[in-house]
CSV table of C-alpha atoms in Angstrom, one decimal:
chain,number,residue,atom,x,y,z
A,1,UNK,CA,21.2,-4.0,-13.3
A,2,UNK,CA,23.8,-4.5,-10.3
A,3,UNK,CA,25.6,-0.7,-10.3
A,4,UNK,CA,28.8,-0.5,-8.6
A,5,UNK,CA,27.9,0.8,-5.2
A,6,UNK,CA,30.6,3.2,-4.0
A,7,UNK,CA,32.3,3.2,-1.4
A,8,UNK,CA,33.4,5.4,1.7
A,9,UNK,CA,35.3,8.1,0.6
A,10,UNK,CA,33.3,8.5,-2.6
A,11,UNK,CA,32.3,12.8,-2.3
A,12,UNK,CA,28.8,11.8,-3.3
A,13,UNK,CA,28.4,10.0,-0.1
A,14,UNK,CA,28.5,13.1,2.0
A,15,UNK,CA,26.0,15.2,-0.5
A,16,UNK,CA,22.6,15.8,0.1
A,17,UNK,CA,20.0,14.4,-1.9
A,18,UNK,CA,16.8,16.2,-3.4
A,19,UNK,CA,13.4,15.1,-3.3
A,20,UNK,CA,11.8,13.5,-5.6
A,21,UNK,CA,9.1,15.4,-7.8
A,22,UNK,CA,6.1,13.5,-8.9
A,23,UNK,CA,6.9,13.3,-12.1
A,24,UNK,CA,10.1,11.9,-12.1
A,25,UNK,CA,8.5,8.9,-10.8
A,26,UNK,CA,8.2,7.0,-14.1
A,27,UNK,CA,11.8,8.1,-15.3
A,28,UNK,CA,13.8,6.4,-11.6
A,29,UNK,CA,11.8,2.8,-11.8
A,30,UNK,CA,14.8,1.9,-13.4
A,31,UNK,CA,16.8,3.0,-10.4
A,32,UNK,CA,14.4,1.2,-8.0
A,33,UNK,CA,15.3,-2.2,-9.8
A,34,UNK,CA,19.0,-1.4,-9.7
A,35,UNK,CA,18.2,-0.9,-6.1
A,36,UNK,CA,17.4,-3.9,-5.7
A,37,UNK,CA,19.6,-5.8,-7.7
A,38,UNK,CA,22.0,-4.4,-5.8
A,39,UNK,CA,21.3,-5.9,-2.1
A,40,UNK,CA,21.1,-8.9,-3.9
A,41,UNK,CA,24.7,-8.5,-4.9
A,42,UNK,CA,25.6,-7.7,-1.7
A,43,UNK,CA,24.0,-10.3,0.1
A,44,UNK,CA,25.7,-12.8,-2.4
A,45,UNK,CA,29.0,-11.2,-1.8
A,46,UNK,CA,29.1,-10.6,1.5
A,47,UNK,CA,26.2,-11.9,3.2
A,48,UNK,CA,24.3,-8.9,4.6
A,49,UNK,CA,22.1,-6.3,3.3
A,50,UNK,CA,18.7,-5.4,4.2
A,51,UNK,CA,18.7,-2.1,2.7
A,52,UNK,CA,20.2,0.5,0.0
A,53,UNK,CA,19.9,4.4,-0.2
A,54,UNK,CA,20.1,5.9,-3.8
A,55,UNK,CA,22.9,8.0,-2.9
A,56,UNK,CA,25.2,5.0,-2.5
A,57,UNK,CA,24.8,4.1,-6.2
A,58,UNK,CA,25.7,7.7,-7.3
A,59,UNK,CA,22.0,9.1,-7.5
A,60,UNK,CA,21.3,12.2,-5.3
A,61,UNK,CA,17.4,11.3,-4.6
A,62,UNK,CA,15.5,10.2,-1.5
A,63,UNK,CA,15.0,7.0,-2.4
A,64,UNK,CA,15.7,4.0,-0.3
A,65,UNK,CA,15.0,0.3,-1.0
A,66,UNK,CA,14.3,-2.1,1.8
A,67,UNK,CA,14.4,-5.8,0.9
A,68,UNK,CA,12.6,-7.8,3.8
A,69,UNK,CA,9.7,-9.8,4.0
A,70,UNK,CA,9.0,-7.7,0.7
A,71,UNK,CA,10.7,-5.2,-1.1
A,72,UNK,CA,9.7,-1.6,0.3
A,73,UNK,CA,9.9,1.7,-2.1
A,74,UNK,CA,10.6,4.4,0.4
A,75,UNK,CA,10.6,8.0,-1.1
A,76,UNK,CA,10.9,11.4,0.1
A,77,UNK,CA,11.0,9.8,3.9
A,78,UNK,CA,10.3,11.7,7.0
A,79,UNK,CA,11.3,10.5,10.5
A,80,UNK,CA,9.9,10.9,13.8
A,81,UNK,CA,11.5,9.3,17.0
A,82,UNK,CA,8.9,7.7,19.7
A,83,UNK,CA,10.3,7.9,23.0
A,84,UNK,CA,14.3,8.6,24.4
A,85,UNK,CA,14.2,5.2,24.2
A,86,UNK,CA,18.0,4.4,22.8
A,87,UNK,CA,20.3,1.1,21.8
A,88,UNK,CA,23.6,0.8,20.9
A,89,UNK,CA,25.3,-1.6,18.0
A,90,UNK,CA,27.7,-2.6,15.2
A,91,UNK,CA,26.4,-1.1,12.1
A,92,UNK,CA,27.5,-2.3,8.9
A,93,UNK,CA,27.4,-0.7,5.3
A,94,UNK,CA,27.3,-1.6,2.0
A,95,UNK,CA,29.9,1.5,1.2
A,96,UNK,CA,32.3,-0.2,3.7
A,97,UNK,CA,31.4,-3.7,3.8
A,98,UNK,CA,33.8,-5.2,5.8
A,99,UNK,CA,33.9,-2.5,8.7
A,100,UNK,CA,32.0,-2.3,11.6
A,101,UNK,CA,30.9,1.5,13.6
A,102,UNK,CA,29.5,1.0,17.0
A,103,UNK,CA,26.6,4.0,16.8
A,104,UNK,CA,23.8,4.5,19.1
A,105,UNK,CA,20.1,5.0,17.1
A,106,UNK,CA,16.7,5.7,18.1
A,107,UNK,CA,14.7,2.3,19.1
A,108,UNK,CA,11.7,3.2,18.2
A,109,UNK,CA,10.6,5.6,15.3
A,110,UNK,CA,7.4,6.3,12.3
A,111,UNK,CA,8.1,6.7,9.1
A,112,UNK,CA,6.3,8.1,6.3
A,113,UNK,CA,6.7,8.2,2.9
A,114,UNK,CA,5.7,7.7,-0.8
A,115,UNK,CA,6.0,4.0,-2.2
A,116,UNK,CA,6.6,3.6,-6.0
A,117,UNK,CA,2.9,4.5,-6.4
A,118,UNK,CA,3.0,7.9,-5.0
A,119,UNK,CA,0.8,6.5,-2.4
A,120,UNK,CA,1.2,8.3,1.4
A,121,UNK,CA,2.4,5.4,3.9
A,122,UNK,CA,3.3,5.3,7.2
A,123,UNK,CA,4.5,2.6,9.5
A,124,UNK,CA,6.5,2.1,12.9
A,125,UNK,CA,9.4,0.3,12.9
A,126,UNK,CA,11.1,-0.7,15.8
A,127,UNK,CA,14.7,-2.6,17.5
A,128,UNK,CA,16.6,-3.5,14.0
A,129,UNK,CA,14.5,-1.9,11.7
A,130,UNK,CA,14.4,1.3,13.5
A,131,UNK,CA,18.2,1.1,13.3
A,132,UNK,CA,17.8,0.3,9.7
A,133,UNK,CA,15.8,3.2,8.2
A,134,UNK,CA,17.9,5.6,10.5
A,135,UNK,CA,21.0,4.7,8.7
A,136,UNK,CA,19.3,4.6,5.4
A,137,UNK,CA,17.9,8.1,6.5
A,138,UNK,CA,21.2,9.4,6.9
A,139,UNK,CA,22.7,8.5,3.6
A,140,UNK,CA,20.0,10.9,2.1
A,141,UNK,CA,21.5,13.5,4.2
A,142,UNK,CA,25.2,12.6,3.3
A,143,UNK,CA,25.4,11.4,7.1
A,144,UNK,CA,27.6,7.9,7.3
A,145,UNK,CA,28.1,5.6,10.0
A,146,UNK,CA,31.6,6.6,10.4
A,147,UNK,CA,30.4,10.0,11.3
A,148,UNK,CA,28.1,8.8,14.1
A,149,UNK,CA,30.1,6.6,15.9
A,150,UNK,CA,30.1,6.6,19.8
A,151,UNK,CA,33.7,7.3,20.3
A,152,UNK,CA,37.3,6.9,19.0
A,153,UNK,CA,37.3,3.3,19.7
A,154,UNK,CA,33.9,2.2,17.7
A,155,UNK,CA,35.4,0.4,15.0
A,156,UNK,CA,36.1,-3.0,14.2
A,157,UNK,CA,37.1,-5.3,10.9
A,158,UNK,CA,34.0,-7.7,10.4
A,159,UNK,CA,35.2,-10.8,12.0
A,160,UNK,CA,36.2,-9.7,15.1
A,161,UNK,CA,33.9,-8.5,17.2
């Protein structure tokens, strides 16, 4: 199902979510499919979206959904940045879809996590997909764009920049 995804402003946005208890796992498969569903709504609407965190459809979980070459399950992440190693760029969002924030991320980074299985996984990611997860990341920790941006002057209507 294609939930409303909210949008900046929203208080649940700037919450942070719990972990995710083994045996919740059956019970938010739901959620992961709503995931899902909703990059694909996105990317019909607005034509982006690589990526959702569960926060931005109003539940307080680590979960994140990537939607790449496959879809990803990515639960109870940690981070660890490779290198001081930084790039600068316009990120979008899904909670403010036509805005721009210039922020400045980590290039390189691990991740690990638990996939839908419960299954340990780890893998680097790197350029746009570091910049990726470390958005994603945030949203677990109420953290948006908006809130990272380089200065005063870091934001743009899509479109124009």
């Amino acid at each position: 199902m294609e939930r409303k995804i909210l949008l900046l402003g929203a208080p649940v946005l700037y919450e942070v979510s719990e972990e995710v208890k083994e045996d919740e796992l059956e019970l938010l498969k739901p959620v992961f499919t709503d995931m899902f569903d909703c990059i694909r709504g996105i990317r019909r609407d607005y034509g982006f979206g690589r990526a959702i965190a569960a926060p931005q459809i109003g539940v307080k979980k680590r979960i994140i959904c990537i939607l790449t070459d496959r879809p990803y399950v990515i639960i109870n992440p940690s981070l660890e940045f490779v290198g001081d190693e930084m790039m600068e760029l316009w990120d979008d969002c899904m909670s403010f879809p036509n805005l721009l924030v210039r922020v400045r991320r980590h290039k390189h980074c691990i991740l690990r996590y638990r996939d839908e299985n419960w299954t340990e996984q780890e893998m680097r990611m790197d350029d746009d997909m570091s910049e990726l997860i470390q958005h994603e990341y945030d949203h677990l920790d109420g953290i948006l764009a908006t809130m990272r941006a380089i200065d005063n002057k870091s934001y743009a209507i899509k479109g124009t920049v």
